[in-house]
Amino acid sequence: MTNEKKYHQVRKEAKATGLALLAIIIFWIITGFGAATLDIKIFRLPLWVITSCFGTWLFGVAIVWFLITKVFKDMDLEDTEDE
């Protein structure tokens, strides 16, 4: 793999990771503040606690699984150019 292709892949992975972080933050805001208006309790905890803590954690695990399987690529980072 040439250095140009390596840099392209690294930029792709960095952009995808940034978008994943943004998606997790938006999910946390929606499930935390959005569910705060509901008067539902699970195990004596408000729904927003369950959705914003455990839901966000599960969503993050799903996003990381997607990144690992679909976006990230195992490559050698040495400076040698393959022809």
Coordinates of C-alpha atoms in Angstrom, one line a residue:
M1 CA 0.0 0.0 0.0
T2 CA 1.4 3.4 -0.9
N3 CA 1.8 6.2 1.5
E4 CA -1.0 8.2 -0.2
K5 CA -3.4 5.3 0.2
K6 CA -2.4 4.9 3.8
Y7 CA -3.0 8.6 4.5
H8 CA -6.4 8.4 2.7
Q9 CA -7.4 5.4 4.9
V10 CA -6.2 7.2 8.1
R11 CA -8.2 10.3 7.2
K12 CA -11.3 8.1 6.5
E13 CA -10.9 6.4 9.9
A14 CA -10.5 9.7 11.7
K15 CA -13.6 11.2 10.0
A16 CA -15.6 8.1 10.8
T17 CA -14.5 8.2 14.5
G18 CA -15.4 11.9 14.7
L19 CA -18.8 11.3 13.3
A20 CA -19.3 8.3 15.7
L21 CA -18.5 10.6 18.6
L22 CA -21.0 13.2 17.3
A23 CA -23.6 10.5 17.0
I24 CA -23.0 9.3 20.5
I25 CA -23.3 12.8 21.9
I26 CA -26.5 13.4 20.0
F27 CA -27.9 10.1 21.1
W28 CA -27.1 10.9 24.8
I29 CA -28.7 14.3 24.5
I30 CA -31.9 12.9 23.0
T31 CA -32.2 10.0 25.4
G32 CA -31.3 12.0 28.5
F33 CA -33.1 15.3 28.0
G34 CA -35.8 13.8 25.7
A35 CA -36.8 11.1 28.2
A36 CA -36.6 13.5 31.2
T37 CA -40.2 14.8 30.5
L38 CA -41.6 11.3 30.8
D39 CA -42.8 10.0 34.2
I40 CA -41.8 6.4 33.7
K41 CA -39.7 4.6 36.3
I42 CA -37.7 1.3 35.9
F43 CA -36.4 -0.2 39.1
R44 CA -37.3 3.1 40.9
L45 CA -35.1 5.0 38.5
P46 CA -36.4 7.6 36.0
L47 CA -36.4 6.4 32.4
W48 CA -33.9 9.1 31.4
V49 CA -31.3 7.5 33.7
I50 CA -31.7 4.1 32.1
T51 CA -31.7 5.5 28.5
S52 CA -29.0 8.0 28.8
C53 CA -26.5 5.8 30.8
F54 CA -27.1 2.3 29.7
G55 CA -28.6 3.1 26.3
T56 CA -25.8 5.4 25.4
W57 CA -23.2 2.7 26.4
L58 CA -25.0 0.1 24.3
F59 CA -25.2 2.5 21.4
G60 CA -21.5 3.3 21.7
V61 CA -20.6 -0.4 21.7
A62 CA -22.7 -0.8 18.5
I63 CA -21.0 2.1 16.8
V64 CA -17.5 0.8 17.7
W65 CA -18.5 -2.7 16.4
F66 CA -19.6 -1.0 13.1
L67 CA -16.4 1.0 12.9
I68 CA -14.2 -2.1 13.5
T69 CA -16.0 -4.3 11.0
K70 CA -16.8 -1.8 8.2
V71 CA -14.4 1.2 8.4
F72 CA -11.1 0.3 10.0
K73 CA -8.6 -1.6 7.9
D74 CA -5.5 -3.4 9.2
M75 CA -2.4 -2.0 7.5
D76 CA 1.3 -1.8 7.9
L77 CA 2.4 1.7 8.9
E78 CA 6.0 1.4 7.9
D79 CA 7.5 3.9 5.4
T80 CA 8.2 1.5 2.6
E81 CA 6.3 1.9 -0.6
D82 CA 4.9 -1.2 -2.3
E83 CA 4.9 -1.2 -6.1

